[in-house]
XYZ file of C-alpha atoms in Angstrom:
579
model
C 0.000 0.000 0.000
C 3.001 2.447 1.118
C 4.898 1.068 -1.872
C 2.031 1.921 -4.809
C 1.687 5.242 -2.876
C 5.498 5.783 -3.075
C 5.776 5.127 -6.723
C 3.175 7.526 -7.253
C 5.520 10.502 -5.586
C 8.264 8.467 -7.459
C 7.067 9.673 -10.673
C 6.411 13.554 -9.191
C 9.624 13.924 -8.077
C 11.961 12.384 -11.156
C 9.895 15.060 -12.980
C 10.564 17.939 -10.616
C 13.339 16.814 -8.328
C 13.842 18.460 -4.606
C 11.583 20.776 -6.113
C 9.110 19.059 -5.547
C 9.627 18.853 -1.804
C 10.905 22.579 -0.780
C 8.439 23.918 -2.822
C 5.767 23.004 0.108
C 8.199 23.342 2.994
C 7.305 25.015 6.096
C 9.824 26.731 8.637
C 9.074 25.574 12.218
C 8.992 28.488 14.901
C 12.609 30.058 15.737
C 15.079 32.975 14.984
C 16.592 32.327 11.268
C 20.213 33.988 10.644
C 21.875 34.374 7.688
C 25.764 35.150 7.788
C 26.965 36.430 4.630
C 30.890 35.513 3.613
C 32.397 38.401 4.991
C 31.192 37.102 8.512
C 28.459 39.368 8.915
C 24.695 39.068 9.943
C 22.880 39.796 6.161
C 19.300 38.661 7.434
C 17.081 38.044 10.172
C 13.864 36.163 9.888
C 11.238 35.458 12.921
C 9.307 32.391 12.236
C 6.018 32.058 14.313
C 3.219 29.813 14.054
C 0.938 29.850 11.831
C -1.925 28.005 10.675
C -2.046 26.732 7.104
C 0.321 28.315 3.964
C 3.082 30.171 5.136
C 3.481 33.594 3.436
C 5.926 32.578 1.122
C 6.460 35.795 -0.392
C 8.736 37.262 2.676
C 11.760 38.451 1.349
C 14.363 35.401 2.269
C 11.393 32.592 3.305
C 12.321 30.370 0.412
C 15.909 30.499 0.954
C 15.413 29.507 4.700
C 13.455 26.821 3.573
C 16.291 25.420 1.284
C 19.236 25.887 4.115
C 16.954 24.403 6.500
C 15.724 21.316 4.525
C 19.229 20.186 4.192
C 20.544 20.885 7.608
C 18.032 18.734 9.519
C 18.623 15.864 11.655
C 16.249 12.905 10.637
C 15.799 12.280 14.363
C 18.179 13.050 17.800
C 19.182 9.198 17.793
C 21.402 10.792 14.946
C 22.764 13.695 16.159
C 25.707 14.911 15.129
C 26.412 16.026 18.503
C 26.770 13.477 21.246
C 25.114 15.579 23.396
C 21.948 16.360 21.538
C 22.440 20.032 22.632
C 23.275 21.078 18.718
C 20.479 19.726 16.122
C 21.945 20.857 13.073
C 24.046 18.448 10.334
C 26.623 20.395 8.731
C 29.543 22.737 9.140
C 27.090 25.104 7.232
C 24.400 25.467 9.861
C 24.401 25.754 13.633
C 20.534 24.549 15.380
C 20.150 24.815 18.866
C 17.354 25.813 21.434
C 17.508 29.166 23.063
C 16.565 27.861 26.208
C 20.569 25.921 25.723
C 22.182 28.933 25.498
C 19.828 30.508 28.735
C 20.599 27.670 31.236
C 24.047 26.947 29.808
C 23.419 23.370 28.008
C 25.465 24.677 25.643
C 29.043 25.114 26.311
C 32.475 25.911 23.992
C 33.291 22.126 24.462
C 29.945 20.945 23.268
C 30.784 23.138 20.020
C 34.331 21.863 19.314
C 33.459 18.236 19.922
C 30.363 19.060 16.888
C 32.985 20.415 14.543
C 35.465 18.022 15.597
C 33.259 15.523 14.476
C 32.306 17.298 11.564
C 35.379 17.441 10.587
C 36.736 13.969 11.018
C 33.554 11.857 9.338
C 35.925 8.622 8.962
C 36.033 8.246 12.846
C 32.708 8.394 13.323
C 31.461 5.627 10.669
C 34.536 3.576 11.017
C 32.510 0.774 12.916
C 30.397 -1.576 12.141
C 31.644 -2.450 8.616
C 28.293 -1.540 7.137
C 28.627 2.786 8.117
C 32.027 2.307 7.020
C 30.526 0.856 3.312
C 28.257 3.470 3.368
C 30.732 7.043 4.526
C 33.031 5.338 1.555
C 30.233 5.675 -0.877
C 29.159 9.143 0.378
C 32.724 10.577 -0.040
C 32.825 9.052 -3.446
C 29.477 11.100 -4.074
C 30.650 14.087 -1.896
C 34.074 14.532 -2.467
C 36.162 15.858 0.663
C 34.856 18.359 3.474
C 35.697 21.902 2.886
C 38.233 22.072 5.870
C 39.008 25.892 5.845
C 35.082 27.069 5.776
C 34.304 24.533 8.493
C 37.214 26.109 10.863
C 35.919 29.764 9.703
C 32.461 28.810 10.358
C 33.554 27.722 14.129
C 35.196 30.562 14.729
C 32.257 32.835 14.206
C 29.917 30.602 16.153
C 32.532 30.860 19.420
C 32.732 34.547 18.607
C 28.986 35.570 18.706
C 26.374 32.456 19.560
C 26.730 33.482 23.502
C 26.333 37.683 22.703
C 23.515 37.559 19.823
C 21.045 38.933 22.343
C 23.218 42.105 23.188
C 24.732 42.613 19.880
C 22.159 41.449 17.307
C 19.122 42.361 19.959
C 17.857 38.694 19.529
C 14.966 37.411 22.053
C 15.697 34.840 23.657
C 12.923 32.546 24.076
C 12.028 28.996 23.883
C 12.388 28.717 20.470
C 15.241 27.794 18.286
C 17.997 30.043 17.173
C 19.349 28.397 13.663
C 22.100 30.246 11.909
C 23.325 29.351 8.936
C 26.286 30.514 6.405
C 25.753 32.352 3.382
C 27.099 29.297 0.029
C 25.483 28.196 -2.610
C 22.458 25.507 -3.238
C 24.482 22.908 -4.258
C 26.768 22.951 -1.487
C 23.940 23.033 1.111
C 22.672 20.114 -0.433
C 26.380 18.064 -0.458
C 26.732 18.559 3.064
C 23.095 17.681 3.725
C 23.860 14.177 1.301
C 27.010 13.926 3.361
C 24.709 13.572 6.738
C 21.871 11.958 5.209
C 23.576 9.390 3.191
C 25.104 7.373 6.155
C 22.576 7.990 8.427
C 19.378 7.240 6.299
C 18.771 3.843 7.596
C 17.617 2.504 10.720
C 20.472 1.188 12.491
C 23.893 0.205 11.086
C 23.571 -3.300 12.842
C 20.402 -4.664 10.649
C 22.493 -3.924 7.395
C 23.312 -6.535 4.929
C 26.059 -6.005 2.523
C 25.036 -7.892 -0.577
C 27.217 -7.585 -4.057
C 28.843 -4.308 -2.577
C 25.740 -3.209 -2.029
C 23.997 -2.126 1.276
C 20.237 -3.177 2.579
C 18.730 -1.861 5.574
C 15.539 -1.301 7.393
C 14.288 2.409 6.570
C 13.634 4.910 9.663
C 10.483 6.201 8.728
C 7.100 4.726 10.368
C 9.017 1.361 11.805
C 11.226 1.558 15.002
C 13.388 -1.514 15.471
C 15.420 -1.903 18.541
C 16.314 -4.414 21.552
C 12.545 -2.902 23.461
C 11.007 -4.258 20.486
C 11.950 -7.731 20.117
C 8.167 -8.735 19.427
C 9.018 -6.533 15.289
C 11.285 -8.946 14.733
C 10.944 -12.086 12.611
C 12.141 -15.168 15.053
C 11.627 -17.721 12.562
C 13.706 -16.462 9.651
C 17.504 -16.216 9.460
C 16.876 -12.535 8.575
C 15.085 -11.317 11.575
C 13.917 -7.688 10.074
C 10.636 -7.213 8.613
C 12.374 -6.105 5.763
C 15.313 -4.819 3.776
C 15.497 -1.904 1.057
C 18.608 -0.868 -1.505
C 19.964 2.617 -0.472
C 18.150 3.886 -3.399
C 14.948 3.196 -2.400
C 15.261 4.213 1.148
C 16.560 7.872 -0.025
C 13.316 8.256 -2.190
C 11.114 6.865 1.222
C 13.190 9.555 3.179
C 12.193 12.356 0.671
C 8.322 10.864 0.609
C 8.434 11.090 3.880
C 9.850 14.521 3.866
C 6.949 15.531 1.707
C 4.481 14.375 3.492
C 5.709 16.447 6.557
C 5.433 19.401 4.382
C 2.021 18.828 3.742
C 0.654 17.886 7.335
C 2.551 21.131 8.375
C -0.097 22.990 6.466
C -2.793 20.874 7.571
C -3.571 18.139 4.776
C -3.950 15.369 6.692
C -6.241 13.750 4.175
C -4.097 12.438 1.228
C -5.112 11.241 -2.286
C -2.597 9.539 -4.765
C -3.572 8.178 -8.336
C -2.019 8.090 -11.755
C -4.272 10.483 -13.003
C -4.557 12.895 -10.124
C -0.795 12.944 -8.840
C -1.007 13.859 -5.144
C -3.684 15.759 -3.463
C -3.947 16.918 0.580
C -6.881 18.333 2.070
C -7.330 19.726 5.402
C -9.091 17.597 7.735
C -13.029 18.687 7.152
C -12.315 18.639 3.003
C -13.285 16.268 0.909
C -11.569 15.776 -1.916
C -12.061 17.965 -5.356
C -11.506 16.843 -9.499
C -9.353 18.876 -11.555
C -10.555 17.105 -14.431
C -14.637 18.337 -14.718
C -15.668 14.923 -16.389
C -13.848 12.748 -13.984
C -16.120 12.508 -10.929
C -14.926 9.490 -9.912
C -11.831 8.657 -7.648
C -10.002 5.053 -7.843
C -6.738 5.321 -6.224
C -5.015 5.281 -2.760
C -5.667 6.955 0.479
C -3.423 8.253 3.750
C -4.761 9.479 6.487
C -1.758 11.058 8.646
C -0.349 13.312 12.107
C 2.125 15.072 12.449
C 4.283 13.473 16.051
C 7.548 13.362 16.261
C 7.674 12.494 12.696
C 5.263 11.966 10.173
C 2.479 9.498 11.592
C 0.392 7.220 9.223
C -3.220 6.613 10.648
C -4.965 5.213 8.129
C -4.019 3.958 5.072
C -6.543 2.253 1.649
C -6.768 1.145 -1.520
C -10.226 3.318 -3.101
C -12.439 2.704 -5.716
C -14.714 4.429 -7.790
C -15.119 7.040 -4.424
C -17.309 9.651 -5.802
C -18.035 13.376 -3.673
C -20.554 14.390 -6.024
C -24.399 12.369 -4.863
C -27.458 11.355 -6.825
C -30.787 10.963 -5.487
C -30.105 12.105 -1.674
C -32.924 14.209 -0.536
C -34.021 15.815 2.281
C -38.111 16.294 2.697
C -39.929 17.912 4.749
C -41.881 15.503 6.002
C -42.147 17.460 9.219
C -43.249 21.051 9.925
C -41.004 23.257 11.946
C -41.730 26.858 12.299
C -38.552 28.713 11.255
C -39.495 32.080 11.532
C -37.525 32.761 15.270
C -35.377 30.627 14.337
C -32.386 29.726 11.871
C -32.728 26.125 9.765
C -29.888 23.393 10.485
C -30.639 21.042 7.819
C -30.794 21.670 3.691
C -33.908 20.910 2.213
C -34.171 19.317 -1.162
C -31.537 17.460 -3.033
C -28.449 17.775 -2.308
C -25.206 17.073 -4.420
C -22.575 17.420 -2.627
C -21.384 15.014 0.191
C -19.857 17.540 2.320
C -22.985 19.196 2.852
C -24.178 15.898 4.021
C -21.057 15.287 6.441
C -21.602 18.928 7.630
C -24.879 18.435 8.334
C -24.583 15.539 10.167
C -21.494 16.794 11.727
C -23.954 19.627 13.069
C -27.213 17.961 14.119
C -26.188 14.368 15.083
C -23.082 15.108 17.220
C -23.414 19.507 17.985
C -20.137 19.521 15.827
C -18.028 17.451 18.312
C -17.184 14.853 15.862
C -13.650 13.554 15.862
C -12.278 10.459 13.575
C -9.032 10.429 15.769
C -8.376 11.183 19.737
C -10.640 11.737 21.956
C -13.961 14.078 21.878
C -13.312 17.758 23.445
C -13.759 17.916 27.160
C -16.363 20.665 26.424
C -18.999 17.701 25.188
C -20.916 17.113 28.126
C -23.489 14.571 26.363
C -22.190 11.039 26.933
C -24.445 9.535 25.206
C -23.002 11.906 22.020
C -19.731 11.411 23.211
C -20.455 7.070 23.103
C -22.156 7.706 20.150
C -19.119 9.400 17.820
C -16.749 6.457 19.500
C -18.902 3.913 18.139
C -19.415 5.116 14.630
C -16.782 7.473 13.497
C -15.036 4.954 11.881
C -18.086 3.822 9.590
C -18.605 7.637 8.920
C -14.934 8.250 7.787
C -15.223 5.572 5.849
C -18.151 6.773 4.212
C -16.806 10.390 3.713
C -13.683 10.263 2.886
C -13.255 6.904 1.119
C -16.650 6.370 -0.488
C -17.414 2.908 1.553
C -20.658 2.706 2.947
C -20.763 -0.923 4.204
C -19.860 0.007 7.931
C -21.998 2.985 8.075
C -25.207 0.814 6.710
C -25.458 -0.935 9.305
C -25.089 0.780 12.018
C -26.124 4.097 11.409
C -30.004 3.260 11.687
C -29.545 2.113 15.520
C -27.475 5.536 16.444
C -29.465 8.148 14.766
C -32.020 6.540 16.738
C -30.345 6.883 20.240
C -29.410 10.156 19.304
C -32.827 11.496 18.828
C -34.080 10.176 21.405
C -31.592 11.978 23.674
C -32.335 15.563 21.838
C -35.834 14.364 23.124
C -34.658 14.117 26.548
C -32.571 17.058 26.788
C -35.502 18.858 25.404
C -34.192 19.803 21.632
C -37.241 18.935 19.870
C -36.468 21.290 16.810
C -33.064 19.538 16.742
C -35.053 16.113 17.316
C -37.071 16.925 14.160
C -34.150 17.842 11.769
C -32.316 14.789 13.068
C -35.327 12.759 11.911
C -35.347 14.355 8.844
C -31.900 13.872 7.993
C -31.876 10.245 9.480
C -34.536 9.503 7.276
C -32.861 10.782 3.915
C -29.668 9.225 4.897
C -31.300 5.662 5.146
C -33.187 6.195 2.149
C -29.750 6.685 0.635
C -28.132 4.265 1.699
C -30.748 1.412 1.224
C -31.587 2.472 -2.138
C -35.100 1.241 -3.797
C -36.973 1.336 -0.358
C -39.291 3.883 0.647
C -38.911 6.514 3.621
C -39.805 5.809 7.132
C -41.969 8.898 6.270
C -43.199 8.058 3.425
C -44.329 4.484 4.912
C -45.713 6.745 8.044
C -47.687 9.227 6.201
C -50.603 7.209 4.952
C -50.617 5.680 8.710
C -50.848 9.255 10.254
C -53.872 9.702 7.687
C -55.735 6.704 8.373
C -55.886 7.700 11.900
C -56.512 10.818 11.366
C -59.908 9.296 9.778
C -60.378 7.465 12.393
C -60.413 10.261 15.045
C -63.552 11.620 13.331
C -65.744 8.171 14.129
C -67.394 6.850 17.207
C -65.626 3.814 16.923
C -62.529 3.045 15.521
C -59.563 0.118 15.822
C -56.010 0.343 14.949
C -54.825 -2.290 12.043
C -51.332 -2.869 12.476
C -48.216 -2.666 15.079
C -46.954 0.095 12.932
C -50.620 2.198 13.496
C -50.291 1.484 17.333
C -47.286 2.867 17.881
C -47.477 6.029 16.201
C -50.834 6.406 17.913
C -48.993 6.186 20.968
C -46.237 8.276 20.416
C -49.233 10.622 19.613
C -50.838 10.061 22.550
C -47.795 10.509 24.898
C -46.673 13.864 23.091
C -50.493 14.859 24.411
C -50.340 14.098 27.795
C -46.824 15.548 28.019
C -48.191 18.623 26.773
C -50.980 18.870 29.679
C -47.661 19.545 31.879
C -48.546 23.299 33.888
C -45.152 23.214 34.912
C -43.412 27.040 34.192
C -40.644 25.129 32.445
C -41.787 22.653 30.450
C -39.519 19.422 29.401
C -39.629 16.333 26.969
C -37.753 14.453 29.756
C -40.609 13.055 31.310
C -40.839 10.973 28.169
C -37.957 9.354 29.106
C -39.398 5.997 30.607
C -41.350 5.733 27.601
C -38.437 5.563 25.303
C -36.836 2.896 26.871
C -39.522 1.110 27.377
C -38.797 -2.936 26.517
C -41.994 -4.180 26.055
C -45.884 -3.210 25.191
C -46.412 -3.749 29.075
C -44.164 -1.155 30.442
C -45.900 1.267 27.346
C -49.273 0.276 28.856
C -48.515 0.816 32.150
C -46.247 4.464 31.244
C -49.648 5.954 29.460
C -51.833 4.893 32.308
C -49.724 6.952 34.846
C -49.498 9.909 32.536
C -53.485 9.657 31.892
C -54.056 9.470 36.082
C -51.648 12.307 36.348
C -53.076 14.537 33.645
C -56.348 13.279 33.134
C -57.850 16.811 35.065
C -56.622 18.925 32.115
C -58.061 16.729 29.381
C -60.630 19.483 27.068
C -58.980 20.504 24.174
C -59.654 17.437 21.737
C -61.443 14.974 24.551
C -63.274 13.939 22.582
C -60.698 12.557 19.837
C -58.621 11.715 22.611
C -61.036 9.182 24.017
C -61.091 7.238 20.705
C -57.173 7.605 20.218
C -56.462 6.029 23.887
C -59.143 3.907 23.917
C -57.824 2.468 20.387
C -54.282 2.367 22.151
C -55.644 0.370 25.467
C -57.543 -2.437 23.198
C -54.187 -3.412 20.780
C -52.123 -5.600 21.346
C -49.179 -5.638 19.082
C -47.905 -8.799 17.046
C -44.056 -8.110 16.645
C -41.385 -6.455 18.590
C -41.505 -2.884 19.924
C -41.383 -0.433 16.830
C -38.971 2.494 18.012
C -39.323 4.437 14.559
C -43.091 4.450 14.961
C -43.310 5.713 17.951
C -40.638 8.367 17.300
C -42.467 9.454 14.356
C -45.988 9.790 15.882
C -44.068 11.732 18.710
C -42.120 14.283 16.416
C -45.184 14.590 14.101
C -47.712 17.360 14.582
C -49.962 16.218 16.772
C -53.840 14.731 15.765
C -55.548 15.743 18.863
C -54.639 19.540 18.368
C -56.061 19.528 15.285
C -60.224 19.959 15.337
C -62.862 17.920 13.415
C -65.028 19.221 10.540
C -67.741 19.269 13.002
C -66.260 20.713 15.861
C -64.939 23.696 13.668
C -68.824 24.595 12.532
């Protein structure tokens, strides 16, 4: 999966080369310093963090970005400097972390022991036989260290690095303080080769020489060391999981290095196809088409976080994944008065999936939904907060990869406990657009099948009908329990209390059986039974009808959600009744 992805960025970056890479590069927060040849300070740039694209356009950005790129460490396991206090690679650059030079981490010692060992390469890779192999074949590549400029270099850094804040006025914070010294791109990138090179692989110890050639494990996304023995491969002569050429792990550390770039600016959603190249998106987008006629995705998909390096979450092959919908469509199948207040859901057809994920984003989980980590500590709602553990998953899948397996299933079940808790907590405008939604979605996904409303509707009618006889029975388990969600919304409503709530329904809606409903309606017709004029009449029939069913099949939550939500029957007055 890596590997197909990999070739794709293969192809990208034979055609535009480190291009490719610096070209999205982002500066992490710190004091950049440029010293020119003459030994003095040319430029000062303050990096601070920002969300999304850098501004690009400030006058020396792009340069930074090139020095830095090639001065980097690929982690502090490979420090040039034993003691971790300097985080640069070359004699061209000088990293370290204000807060060093504050509390005195960094010392004139420290310093000559980095250049020391800058300087002398061969005793540093001289063991194990393998980072031998591989300094050889870098100084074949890189050609000798420029001995004069590296000694030039350190005497500037012992001259100013401890005075920068009195001569050059430069805060001291907790940022880092990276200076660098004014050559050309091509040198910066030697010396960067020269680090990278030898240092590109795991660890020196799981190299395997083979035809003068070395294999190793790669760095990037796979850790390999004596706390790990449970990576390793017992059974095989080769323990490692597995073993790349030195030409292949280079072009993993640049994909790598790319895909750093992008999660810096917040595309954590990746697309790669042979059509498309490579597209990031922040974390709400869904992907776009360049191509107008192609509105249809089949290709590979990383999810990823940035940690201490570039983390891969989720990773899939796609096919035919499509952003643009046919035949979702939200009706109105119940009436909310709008006028106070503003709409939450789209009515109509809608086209475009993200309006769908927004949407449910904003009425199923009060825009709390996370695919990864843990819900805010501002959701108070557990029943939300179980609710967005449990499905996420099938809803990412849905959005961003066009599989809508996971989500078929269980999405019926969880709408349902979700409006069911609006209920409780007394949201019934949120309880209706939930409905409204839930119902479109479904019809979506189960294509060919009518509505819940649309089954409902001629129900509602029919009892309607029967509200203006003497004597009427209800015909099916589907009838019953809308009538009593009707009837409970009534009762409910008899409440005199100054602040009136739907939680009283509560021991309705998790009622088991027909019993407990029985015996729930009873206690609300004792305890509100006074209050009973408005439609008594119609009431009457509608409870008696309720009291003489008994229903065939299992307890039919829908119904009795959509006879709730619905406006109610017994509000509404008779022909007769109106003359």
């Amino acid at each position: 999966m890596i590997k197909d992805c990999l070739e794709i960025f293969e192809k990208q970056y034979k055609k535009f080369g480190d291009a490719y890479i610096l070209d999205s590069y982002v500066l992490g927060e710190g004091t950049y310093i440029l010293v020119d040849k003459m030994g003095e300070i040319k430029q000062v740039l303050e990096v601070v963090k920002t969300k999304g694209e850098p501004d690009r356009t400030v006058e020396g950005y792009n340069t930074f970005c090139l020095m830095d790129y090639y001065s980097k460490l690929i982690n502090m396991n490979k420090s040039m400097d034993i003691k971790k206090v300097i985080h640069s690679n070359n004699y061209l650059s000088f990293f370290v972390k204000k807060e060093s030079l504050i509390n005195g981490k960094l010392t004139k010692a420290i310093i000559q022991d980095y250049y020391y060992t800058l300087g002398h390469l061969e005793e540093k890779y001289k063991k194990p036989s393998q980072s031998k192999l591989l300094y050889e074949t870098t100084l074949e590549k890189c050609g000798l260290i420029n001995q004069e400029q590296l000694k030039q270099n350190e005497q500037w850094i012992h001259t100013h690095i401890f005075d920068l804040d009195k001569t050059h006025n430069i805060v001291m914070d907790k940022r880092y303080l990276k200076i660098f010294f004014e050559s050309d791109e091509e040198e910066f990138k030697r010396e960067g080769e020269r680090y990278f090179f030898p240092n590109v692989f795991n660890a020196a110890e799981y190299n395997v020489i083979l035809d003068e050639s070395i294999y190793g494990i790669p760095s990037n996304n796979l850790g390999l060391n004596a706390k790990k023995p449970y990576l390793k491969h017992k059974t095989r002569k080769n323990e490692v999981p597995y073993l790349v050429s030195t030409e292949e792990v280079m072009l993993q550390k640049k994909f790598f290095d790319y895909l750093m770039n992008e999660v810096c600016i917040g595309h954590v959603n990746l697309y790669f196809s042979e059509e498309e190249g490579i597209k990031g998106y922040l974390s709400n987008e869904l992907m776009t088409f360049r191509n107008s006629k192609r509105q249809t995705f089949t290709g590979y998909y990383l999810r990823i976080a940035k940690g201490k390096e570039v983390e891969i979450q989720d990773a899939e092959s796609i096919l035919q994944y499509r952003t643009e919908l046919e035949g979702f469509k939200v009706s109105r199948s119940i009436s909310i008065d709008y006028s106070k207040i503003e709409k939450g859901i789209e009515y109509g057809e809608i086209k475009e999936l993200k309006i769908v994920m927004q949407m449910v984003h904003s009425r199923f989980f009060n825009n709390f939904m996370v695919y990864f980590g843990e819900p805010s500590d501002k959701l108070k709602s557990e029943v939300i907060r179980r609710s967005i553990l449990m499905s996420r998953e099938a809803f990412f899948e849905w959005f961003y990869k066009g599989n809508t397996l996971a989500i078929k299933s269980l999405f019926p079940k969880i709408s349902r406990e979700l409006i069911k808790n609006s209920i409780k907590e007394n949201q019934m405008i949120r309880a209706k657009e939930q409905w409204m939604l839930r119902d479109a979605i479904i019809d979506y996904l189960y294509k060919g099948e009518d509505t819940m409303s649309d089954k409902m509707k001629p129900i509602l009618d029919r009892l309607e009908e029967k509200l203006k006889g003497e004597e009427a029975v209800l015909e099916s388990d589907a009838e019953y329990f809308c009538a009593v969600g009707q009837v409970a919304y009534y009762l409910l409503s008899l409440n005199k209390a100054s602040k009136k709530t739907h939680a009283l329904v509560n021991p309705l809606l998790n009622a088991k059986d027909d019993i407990q409903i029985k015996s729930i309606l009873r206690r609300l017709f004792v305890k509100y039974n006074y209050d009973i004029t408005q439609g008594g009449k119609r009431f009457r029939c509608l409870y008696a009808m309720v009291e003489g069913y008994i229903p065939e099949g299992k307890l039919d939550e829908d119904a009795l959600l959509y006879g709730y939500l619905q406006d109610n029957l017994l509000y509404k007055r008779g022909e007769k009744e109106n003359e």
